[in-house]
Short mmCIF file of C-alpha atoms in Angstrom, two decimals:
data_model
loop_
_atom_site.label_atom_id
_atom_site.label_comp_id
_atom_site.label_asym_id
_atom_site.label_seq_id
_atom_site.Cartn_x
_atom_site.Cartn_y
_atom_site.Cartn_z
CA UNK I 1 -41.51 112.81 -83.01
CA UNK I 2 -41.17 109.95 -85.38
CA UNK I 3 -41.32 106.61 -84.52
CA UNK I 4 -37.53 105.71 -85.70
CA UNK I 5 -36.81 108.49 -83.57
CA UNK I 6 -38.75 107.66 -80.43
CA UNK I 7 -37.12 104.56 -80.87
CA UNK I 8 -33.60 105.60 -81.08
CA UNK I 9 -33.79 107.74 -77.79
CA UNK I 10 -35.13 104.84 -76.07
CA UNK I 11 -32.79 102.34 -76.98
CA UNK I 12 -30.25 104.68 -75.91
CA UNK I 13 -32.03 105.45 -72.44
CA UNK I 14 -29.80 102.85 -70.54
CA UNK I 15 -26.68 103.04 -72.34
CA UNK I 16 -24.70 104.77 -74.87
CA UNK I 17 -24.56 102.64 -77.64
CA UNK I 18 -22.58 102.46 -81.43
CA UNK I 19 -24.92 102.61 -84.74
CA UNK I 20 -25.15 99.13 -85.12
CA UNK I 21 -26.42 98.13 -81.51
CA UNK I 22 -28.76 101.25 -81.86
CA UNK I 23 -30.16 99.09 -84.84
CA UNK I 24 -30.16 95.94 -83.03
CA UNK I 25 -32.04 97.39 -79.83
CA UNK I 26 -34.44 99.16 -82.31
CA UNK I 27 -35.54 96.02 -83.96
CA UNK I 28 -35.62 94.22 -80.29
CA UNK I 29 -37.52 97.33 -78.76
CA UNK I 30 -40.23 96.97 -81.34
CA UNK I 31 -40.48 93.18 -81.30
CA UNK I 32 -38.78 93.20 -85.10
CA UNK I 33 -41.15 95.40 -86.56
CA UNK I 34 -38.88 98.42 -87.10
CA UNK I 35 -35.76 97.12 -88.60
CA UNK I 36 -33.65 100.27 -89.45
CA UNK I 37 -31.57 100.76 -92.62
CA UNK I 38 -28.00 102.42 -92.11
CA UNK I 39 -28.74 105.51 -93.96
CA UNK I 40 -32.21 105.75 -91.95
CA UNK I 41 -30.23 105.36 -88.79
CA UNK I 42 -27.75 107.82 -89.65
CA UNK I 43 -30.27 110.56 -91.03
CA UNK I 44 -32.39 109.67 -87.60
CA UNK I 45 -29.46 110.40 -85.69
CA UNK I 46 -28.25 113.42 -87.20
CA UNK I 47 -31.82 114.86 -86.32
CA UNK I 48 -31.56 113.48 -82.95
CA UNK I 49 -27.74 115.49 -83.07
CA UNK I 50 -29.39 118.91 -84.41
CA UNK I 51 -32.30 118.95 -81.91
CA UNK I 52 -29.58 118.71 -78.97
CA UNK I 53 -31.51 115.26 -77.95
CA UNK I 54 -28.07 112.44 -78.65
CA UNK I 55 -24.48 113.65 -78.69
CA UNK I 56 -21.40 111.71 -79.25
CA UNK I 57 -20.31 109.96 -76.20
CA UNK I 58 -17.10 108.31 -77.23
CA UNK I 59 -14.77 106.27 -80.48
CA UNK I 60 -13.96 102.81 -80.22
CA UNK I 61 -11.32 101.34 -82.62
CA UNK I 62 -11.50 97.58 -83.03
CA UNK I 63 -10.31 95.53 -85.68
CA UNK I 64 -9.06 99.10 -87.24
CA UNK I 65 -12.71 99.79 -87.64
CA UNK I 66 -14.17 102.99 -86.38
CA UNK I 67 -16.99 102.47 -83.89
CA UNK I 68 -18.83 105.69 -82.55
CA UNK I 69 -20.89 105.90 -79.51
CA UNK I 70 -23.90 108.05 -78.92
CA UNK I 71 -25.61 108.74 -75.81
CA UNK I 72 -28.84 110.35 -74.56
CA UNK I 73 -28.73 114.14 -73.26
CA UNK I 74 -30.97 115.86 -70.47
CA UNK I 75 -32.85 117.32 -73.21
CA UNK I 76 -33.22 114.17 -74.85
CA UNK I 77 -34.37 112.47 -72.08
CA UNK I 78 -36.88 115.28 -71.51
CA UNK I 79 -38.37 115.51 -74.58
CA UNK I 80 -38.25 111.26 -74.86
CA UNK I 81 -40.19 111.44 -71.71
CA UNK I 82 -42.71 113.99 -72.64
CA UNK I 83 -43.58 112.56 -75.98
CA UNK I 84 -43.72 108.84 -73.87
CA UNK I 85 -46.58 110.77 -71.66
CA UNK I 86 -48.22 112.00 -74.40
CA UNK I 87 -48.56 108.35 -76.62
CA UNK I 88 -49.78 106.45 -72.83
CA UNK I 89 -52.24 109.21 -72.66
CA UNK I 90 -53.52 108.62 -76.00
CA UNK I 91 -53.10 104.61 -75.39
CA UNK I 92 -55.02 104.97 -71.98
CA UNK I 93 -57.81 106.82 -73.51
CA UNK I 94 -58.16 104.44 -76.29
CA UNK I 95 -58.36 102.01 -73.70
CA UNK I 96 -60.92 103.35 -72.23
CA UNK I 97 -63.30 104.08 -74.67
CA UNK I 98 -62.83 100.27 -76.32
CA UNK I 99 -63.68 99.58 -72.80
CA UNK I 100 -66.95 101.56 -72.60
CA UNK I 101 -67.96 100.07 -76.13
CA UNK I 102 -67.51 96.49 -74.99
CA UNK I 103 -69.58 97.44 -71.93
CA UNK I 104 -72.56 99.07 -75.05
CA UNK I 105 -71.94 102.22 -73.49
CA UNK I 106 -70.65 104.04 -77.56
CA UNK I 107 -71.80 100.92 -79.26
CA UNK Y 1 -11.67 94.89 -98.16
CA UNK Y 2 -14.26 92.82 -98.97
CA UNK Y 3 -16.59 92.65 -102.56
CA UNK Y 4 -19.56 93.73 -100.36
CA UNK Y 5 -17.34 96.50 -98.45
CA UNK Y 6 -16.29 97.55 -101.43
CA UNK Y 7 -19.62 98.11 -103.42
CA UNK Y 8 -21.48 99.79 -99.86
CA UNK Y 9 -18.26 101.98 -100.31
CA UNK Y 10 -19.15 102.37 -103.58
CA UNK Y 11 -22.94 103.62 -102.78
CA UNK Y 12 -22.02 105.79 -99.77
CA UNK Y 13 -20.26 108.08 -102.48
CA UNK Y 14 -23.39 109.20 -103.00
CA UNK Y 15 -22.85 111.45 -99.89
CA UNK Y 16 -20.94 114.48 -99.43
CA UNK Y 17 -17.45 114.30 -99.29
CA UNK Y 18 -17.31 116.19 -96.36
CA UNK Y 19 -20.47 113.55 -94.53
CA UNK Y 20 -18.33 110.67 -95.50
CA UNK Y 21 -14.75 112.05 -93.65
CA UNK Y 22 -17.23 112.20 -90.92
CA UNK Y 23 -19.16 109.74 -91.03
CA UNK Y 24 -18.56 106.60 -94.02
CA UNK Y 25 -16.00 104.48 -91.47
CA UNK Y 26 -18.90 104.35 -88.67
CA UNK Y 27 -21.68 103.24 -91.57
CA UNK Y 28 -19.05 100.69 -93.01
CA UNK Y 29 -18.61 99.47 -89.78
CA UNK Y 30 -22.46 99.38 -88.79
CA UNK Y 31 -23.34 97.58 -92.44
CA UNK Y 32 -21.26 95.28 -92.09
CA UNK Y 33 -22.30 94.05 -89.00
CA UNK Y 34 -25.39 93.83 -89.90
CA UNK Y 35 -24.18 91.71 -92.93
CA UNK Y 36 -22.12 89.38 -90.80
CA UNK Y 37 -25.48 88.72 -88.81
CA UNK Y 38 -27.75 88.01 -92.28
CA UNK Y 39 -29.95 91.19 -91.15
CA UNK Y 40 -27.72 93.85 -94.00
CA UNK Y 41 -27.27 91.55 -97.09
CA UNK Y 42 -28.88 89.23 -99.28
CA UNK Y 43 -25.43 87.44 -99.86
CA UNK Y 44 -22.01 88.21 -99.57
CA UNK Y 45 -21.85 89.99 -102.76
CA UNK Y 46 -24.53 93.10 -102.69
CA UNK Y 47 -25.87 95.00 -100.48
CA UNK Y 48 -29.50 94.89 -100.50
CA UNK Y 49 -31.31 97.39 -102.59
CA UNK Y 50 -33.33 99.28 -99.46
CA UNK Y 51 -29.84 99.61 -97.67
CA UNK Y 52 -28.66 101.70 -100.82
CA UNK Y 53 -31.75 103.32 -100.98
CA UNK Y 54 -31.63 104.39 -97.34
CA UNK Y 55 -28.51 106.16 -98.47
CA UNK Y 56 -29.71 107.70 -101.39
CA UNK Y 57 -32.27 109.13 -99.42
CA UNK Y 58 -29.42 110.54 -96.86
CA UNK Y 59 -27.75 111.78 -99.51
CA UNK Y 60 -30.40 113.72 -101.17
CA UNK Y 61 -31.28 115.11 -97.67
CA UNK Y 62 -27.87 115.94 -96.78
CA UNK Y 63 -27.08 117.05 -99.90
CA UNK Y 64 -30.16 119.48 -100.30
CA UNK Y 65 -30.09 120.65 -96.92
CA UNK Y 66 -31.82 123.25 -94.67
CA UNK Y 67 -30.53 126.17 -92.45
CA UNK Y 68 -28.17 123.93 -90.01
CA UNK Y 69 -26.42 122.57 -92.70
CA UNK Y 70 -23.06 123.57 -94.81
CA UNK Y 71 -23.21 126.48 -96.63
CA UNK Y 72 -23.61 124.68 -100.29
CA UNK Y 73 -26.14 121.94 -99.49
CA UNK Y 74 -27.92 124.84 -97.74
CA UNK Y 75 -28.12 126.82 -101.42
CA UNK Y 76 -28.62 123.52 -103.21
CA UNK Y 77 -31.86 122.72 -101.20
CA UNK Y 78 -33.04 126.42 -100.93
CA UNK Y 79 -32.20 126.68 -104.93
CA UNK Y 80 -34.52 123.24 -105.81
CA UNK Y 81 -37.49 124.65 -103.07
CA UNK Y 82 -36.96 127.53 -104.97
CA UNK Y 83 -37.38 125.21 -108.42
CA UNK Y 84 -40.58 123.84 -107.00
CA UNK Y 85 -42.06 127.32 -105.53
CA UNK Y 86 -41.74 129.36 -108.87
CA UNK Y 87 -42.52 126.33 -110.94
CA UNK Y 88 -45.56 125.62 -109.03
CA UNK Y 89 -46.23 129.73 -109.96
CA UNK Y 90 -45.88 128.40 -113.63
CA UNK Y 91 -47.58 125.91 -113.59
CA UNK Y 92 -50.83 127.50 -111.66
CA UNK Y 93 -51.19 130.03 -113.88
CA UNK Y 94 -51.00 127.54 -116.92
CA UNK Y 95 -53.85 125.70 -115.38
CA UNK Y 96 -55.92 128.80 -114.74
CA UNK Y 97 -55.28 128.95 -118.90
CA UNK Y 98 -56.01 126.24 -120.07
CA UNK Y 99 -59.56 125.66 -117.33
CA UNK Y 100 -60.05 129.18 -118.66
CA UNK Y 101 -60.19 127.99 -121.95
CA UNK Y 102 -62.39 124.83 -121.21
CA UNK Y 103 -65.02 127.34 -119.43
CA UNK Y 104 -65.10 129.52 -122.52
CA UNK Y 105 -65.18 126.56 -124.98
CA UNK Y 106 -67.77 124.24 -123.30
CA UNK Y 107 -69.08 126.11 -120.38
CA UNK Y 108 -71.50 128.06 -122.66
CA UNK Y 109 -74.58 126.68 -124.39
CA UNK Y 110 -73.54 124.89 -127.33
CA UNK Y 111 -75.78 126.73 -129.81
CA UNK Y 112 -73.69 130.01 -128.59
CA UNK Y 113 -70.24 129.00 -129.72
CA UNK Y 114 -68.60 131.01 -132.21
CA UNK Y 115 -68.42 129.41 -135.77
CA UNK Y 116 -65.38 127.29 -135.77
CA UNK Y 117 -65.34 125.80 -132.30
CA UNK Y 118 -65.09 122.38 -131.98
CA UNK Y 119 -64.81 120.03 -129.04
CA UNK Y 120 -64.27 116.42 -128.87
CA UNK Y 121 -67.67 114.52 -128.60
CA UNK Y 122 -70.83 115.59 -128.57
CA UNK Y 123 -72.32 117.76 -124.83
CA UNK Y 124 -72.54 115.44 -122.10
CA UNK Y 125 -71.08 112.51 -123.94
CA UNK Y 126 -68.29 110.82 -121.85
CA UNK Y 127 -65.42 111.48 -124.50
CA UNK Y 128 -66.36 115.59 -123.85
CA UNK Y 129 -66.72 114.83 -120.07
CA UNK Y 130 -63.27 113.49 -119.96
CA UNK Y 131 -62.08 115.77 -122.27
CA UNK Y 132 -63.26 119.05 -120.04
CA UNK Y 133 -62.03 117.36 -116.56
CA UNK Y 134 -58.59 116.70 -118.22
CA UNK Y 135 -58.05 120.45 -119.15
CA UNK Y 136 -59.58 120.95 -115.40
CA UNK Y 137 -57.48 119.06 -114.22
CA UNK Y 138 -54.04 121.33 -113.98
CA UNK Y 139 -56.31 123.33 -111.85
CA UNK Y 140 -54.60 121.12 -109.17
CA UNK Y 141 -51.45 123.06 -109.60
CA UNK Y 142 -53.10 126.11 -107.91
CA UNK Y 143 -54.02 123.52 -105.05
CA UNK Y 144 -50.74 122.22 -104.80
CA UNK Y 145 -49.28 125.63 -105.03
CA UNK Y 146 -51.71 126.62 -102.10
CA UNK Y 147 -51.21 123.75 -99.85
CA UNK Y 148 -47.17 124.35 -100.49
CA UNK Y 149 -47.44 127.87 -99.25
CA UNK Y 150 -49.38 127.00 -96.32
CA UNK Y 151 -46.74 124.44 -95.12
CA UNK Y 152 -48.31 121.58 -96.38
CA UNK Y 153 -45.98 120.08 -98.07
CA UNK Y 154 -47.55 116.33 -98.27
CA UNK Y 155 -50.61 117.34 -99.68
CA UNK Y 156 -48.82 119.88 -102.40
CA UNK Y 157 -46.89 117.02 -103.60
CA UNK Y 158 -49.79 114.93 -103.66
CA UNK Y 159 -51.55 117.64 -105.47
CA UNK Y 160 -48.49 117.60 -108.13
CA UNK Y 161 -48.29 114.12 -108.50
CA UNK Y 162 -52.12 114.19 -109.49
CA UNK Y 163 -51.80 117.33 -111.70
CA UNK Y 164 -49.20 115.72 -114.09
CA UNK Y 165 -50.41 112.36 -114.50
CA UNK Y 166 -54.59 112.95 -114.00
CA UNK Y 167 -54.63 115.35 -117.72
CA UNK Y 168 -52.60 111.98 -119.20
CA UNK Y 169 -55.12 109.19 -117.94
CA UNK Y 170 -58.39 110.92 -118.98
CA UNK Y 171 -56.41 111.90 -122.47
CA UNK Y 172 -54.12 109.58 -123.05
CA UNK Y 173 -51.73 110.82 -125.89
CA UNK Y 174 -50.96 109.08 -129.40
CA UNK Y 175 -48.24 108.07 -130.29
CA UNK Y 176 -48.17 108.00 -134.32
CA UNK Y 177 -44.08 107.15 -133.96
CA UNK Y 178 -40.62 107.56 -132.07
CA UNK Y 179 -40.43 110.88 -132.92
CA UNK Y 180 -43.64 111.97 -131.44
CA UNK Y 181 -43.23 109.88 -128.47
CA UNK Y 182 -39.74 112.28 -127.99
CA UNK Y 183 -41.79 115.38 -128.47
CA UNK Y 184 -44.19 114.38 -125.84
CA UNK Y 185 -41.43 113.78 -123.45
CA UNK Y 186 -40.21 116.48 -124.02
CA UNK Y 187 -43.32 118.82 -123.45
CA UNK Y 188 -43.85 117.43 -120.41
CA UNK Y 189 -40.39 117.34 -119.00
CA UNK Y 190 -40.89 121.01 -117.56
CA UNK Y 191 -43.36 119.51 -115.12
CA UNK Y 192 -42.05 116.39 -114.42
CA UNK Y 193 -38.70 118.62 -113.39
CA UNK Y 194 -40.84 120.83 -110.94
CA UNK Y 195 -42.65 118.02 -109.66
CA UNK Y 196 -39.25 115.70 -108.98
CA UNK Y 197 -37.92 119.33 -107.42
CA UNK Y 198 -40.63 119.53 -104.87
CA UNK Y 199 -41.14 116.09 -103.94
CA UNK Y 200 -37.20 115.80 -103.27
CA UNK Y 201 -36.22 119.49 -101.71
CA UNK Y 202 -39.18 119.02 -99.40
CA UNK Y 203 -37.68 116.53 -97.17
CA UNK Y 204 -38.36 116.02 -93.90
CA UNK Y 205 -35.42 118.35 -92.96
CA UNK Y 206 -35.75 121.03 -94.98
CA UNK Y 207 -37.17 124.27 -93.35
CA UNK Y 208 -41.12 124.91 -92.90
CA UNK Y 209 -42.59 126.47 -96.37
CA UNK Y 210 -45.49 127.81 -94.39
CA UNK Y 211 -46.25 131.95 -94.90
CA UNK Y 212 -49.28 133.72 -93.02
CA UNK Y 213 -52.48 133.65 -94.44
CA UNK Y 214 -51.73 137.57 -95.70
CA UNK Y 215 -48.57 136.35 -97.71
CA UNK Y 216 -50.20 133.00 -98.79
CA UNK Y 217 -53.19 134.62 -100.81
CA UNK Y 218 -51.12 136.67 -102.69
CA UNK Y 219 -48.66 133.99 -104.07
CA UNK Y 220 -51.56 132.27 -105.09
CA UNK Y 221 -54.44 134.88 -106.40
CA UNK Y 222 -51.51 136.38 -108.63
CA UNK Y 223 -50.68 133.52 -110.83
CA UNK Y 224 -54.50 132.24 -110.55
CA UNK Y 225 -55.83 135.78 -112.35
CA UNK Y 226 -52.73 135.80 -114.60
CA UNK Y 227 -53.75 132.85 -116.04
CA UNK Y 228 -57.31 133.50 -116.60
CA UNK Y 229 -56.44 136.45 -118.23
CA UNK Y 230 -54.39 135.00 -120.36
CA UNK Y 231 -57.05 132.53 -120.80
CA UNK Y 232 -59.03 135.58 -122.24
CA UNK Y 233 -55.94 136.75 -124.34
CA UNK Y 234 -56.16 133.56 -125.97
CA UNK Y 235 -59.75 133.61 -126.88
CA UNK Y 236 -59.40 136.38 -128.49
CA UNK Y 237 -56.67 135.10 -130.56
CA UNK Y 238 -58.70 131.98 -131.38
CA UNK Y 239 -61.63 134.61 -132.30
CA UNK Y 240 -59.26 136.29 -134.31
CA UNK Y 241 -57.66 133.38 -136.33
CA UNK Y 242 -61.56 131.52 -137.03
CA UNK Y 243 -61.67 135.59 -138.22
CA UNK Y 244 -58.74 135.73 -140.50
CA UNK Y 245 -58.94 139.01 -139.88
CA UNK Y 246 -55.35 139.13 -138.59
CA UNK Y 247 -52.29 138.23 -141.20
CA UNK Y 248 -51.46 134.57 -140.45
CA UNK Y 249 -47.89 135.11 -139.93
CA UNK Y 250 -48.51 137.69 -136.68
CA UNK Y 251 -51.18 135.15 -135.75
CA UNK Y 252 -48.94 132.19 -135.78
CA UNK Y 253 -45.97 134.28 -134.24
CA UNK Y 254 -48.02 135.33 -131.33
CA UNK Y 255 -49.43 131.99 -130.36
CA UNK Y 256 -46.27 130.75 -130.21
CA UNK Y 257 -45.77 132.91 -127.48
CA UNK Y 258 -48.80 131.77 -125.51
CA UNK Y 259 -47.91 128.12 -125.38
CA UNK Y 260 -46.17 126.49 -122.17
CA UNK Y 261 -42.65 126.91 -123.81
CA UNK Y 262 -42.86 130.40 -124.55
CA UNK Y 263 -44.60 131.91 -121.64
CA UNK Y 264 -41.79 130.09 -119.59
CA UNK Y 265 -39.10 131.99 -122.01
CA UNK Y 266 -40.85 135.10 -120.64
CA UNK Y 267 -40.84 133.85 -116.93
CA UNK Y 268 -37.18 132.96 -116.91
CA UNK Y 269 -36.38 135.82 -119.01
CA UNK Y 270 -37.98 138.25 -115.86
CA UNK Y 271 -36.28 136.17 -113.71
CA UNK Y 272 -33.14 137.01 -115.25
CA UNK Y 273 -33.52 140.55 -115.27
CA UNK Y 274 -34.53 139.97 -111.21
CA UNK Y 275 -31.35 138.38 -110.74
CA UNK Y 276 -29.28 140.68 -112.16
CA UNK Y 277 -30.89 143.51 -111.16
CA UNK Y 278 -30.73 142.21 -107.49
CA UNK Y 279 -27.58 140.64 -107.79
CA UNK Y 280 -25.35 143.40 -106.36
CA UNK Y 281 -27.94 145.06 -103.81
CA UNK Y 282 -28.64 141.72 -101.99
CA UNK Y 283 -27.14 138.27 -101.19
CA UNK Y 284 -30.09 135.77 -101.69
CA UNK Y 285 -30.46 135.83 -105.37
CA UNK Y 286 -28.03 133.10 -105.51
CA UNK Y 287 -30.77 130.47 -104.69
CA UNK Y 288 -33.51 131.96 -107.17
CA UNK Y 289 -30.59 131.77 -110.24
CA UNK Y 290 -29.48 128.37 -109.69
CA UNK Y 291 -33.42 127.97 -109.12
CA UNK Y 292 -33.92 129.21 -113.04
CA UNK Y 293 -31.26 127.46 -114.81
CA UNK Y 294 -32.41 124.33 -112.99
CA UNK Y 295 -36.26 125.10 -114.58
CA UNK Y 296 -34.25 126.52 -117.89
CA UNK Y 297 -32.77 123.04 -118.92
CA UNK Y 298 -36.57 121.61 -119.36
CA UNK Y 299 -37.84 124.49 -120.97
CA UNK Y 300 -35.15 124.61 -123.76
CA UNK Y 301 -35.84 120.97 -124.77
CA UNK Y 302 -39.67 121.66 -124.45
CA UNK Y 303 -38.74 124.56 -126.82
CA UNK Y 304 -37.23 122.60 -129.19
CA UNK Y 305 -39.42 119.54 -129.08
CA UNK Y 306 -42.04 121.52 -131.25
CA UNK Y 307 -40.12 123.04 -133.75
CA UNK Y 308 -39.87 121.28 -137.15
CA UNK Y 309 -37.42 121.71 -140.05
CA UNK Y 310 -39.40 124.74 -141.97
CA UNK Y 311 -38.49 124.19 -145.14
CA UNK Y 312 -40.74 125.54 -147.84
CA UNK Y 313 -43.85 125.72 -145.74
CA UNK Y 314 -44.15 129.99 -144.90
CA UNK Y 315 -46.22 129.41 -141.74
CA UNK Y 316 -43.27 126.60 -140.15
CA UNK Y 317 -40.96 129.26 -140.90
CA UNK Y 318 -42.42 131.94 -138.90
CA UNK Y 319 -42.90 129.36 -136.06
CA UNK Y 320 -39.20 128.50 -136.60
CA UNK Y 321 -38.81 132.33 -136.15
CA UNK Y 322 -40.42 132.82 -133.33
CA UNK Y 323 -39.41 129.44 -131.70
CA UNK Y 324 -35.13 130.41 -132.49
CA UNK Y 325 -35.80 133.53 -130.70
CA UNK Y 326 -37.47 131.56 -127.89
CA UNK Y 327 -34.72 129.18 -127.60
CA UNK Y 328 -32.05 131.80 -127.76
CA UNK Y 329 -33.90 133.88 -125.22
CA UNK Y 330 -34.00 130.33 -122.37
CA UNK Y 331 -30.55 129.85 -123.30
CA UNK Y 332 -29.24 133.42 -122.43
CA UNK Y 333 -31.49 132.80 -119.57
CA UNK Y 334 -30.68 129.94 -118.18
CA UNK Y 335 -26.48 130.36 -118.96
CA UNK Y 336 -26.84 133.72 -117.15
CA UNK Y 337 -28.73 132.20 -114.20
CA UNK Y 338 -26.26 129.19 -113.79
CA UNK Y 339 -23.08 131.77 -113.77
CA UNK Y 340 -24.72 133.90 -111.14
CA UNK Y 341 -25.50 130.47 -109.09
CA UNK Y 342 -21.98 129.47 -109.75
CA UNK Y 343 -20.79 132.42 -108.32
CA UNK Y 344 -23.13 131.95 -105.30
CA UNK Y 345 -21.83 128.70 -104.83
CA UNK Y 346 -18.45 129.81 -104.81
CA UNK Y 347 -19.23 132.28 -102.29
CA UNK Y 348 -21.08 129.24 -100.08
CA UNK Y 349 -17.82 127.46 -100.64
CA UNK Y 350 -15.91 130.80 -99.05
CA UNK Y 351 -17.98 131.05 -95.98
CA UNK Y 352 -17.32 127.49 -95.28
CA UNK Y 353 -13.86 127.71 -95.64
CA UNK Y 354 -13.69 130.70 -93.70
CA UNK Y 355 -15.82 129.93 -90.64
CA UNK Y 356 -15.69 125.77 -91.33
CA UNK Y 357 -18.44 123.24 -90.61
CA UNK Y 358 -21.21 124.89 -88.46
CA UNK Y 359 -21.51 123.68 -84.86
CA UNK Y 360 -23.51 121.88 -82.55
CA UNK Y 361 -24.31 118.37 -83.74
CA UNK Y 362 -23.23 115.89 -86.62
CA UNK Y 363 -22.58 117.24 -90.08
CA UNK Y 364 -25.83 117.33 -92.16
#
């Protein structure tokens, strides 16, 4: 999973949200280091779409404009949850082993 | 509607019609947002140049796109991996020909070359060094080709990349005027074609390229001994021209249909034959033809990129010969190939008005 994706699912793990505040909770989740581009967003999303992991969740109209909502499915939750393990897993063990080498045990 | 509305309207045409119905309201909305908040746009005027290149990356993935998507972005993107595959074929077994021909030129002890062999700078000197890595160099093809069939589809592209431009940095070519600079483009515009084809029908969408280990081999030891062996076909023609032992006009005729141009009038001319043969048995040919007239354009202005007005000189006009019947030969070609693609695209175009958009998920 890529990291625009891993950060889509998560921004939408508490809410359903429209392309734009996907964006905006992107860029917040990663402390403004990911700042995604529409047509990023939108290719990211029609992954997400394909692999069964975001679905539509409801249309907004305001100002005549069309606002679209997406929101997070089982499976998306599943697999956002397994790949989550998986990165703490490899963060804990990195941890670990920077640990050992400040303590001379690799150095 | 706004003068920055207007011109992101203006960029998201870049998609599919059917991708914008769908989707270009939600983007406008999204973009402009963002461009209200100072995080979309420069100024009120433009959008900035990585928001339109975030679409023009959409669009070439939507537009060339793999087995979920609508039936004619599905035969666009099969028919440029197809570009890519059987151009990276091509290719390989050009680099097996001309390494071949560096082995048998400089790979033997000097004092054993034929009479009439000459290389560029004395053994060992750096000008022959370069000279025999830049002819090694389109060996990289085969790599590419390899790493391609084995699903990896970064380093093949990599490999590509380094196959067209490493020959060109170790050799750079000369330029004596406008007209030669044209020529050169257009000799290497077959590669740079292939190369563009896999590094944009590759995407991260498109379906795996990878075949088993008993498939791989094949694609690749096939093209790799067809070019060495034309590598040998060609050392005996260069034995037989330092000869004269052959009429020049048979001599001239059949190199020119040894060079990159005229094998590839061959290729696409099998290709053809393929296609047609296939056409009415099975369905998938479609991809493959569009394929070949996509690879047909290049080769046709390769083609004629070496021919010169003949005029009185006997051996231009046999190379004029030789080089018409080329160019009429990638011209059947490649018109017959584009009207069987046509005709697969209007069949695409068929199944999706028949059955519609295919489900589950957002149109790709």
């Amino acid at each position: 999973m890529t990291e625009p994706a891993f950060l889509v699912l998560t921004a939408l793990v508490d809410e359903p949200r429209h392309g734009y505040g996907i964006a905006q909770e992107v860029e917040r989740l990663s402390g403004g280091r990911v700042q995604l581009k529409i047509g990023t967003l939108y290719g990211v999303l029609d992954r997400l779409a394909a692999d069964g992991f975001v679905e539509a969740d409801r249309e907004e109209v305001r100002q005549g404009r069309l606002r679209r909502y997406y929101r997070l499915t089982d499976e998306g939750a599943r697999a956002l949850e397994e790949e989550a393990v998986r990165l703490a897993d490899n963060a804990r063990r990195a941890v670990e082993r920077l640990r050992l080498r400040q303590a001379g045990g690799l150095a | 509607m706004s003068v920055l509305e207007e011109r992101y309207r203006r960029w998201l045409r870049l998609l599919p019609a059917s991708y914008r119905a769908e989707r270009e309201e939600e983007m406008v909305w999204a973009f402009l947002e963002g461009a209200q908040s100072g995080r979309a746009g420069h100024d009120d005027q433009h959008p900035r140049f990585l928001e339109i290149a975030s679409v023009a990356a959409l669009a070439l993935r939507v537009r060339l796109g793999g087995p979920g998507s609508p039936p004619r972005s599905h035969l666009w993107g099969e028919a440029v991996r197809r570009a890519a595959l059987l151009g990276l074929v091509f290719w390989t077994v050009i680099g097996c020909l001309y390494a071949g021909q560096a082995v048998l030129t400089y790979g033997i002890p000097p004092e054993m070359l034929p009479d009439g062999v000459m290389g560029i700078g004395d053994p060992g000197s750096p000008e022959r060094v370069r000279l025999v890595l830049a002819e090694l160099a389109p060996l990289l093809w085969a790599v590419a080709l390899g790493a391609l069939v084995r699903g990896r589809s970064r380093t093949a592209k990599a490999a590509a990349v380094a196959a067209l431009v490493v020959p060109y940095m170790l050799m750079p070519p000369l330029f004596l005027n406008w007209e030669s600079a044209v020529r050169w483009a257009c000799s290497i515009l077959p590669a740079v074609v292939m190369v563009l084809a896999l590094v944009i029908g590759f995407h991260r969408d498109a379906p795996p390229s990878r075949l088993p280990a008993r498939r791989a081999l094949p694609v690749v030891a096939i093209p790799v001994a067809a070019g060495l062996l034309l590598a040998l076909v060609v050392g005996v023609l260069g034995a037989a021209t330092r000869a004269g032992t052959v009429p020049a006009p048979i001599l001239v005729q059949a190199w020119m249909w040894v060079d990159v141009p005229g094998l590839a009038s061959l290729s696409l001319l099998a290709l053809t034959v393929w296609c047609a043969a296939m056409g009415r048995t099975l369905t998938w040919p479609g991809p493959a033809a569009l394929a070949g007239a996509i690879l047909a354009v290049p080769a046709v202005l390769a083609r004629a990129g070496t021919l010169s007005p003949g005029g009185a000189d006997p051996a231009l006009g046999m190379t004029g010969l030789a080089g018409g019947v080329q160019l009429a030969v990638l011209l059947a070609s490649g018109i017959t190939l584009a009207v069987v693609g046509v005709r697969a695209l209007r069949a695409a175009d068929d199944t999706r008005a028949l059955y519609g958009r295919p489900s589950g998920g957002q149109p790709r």
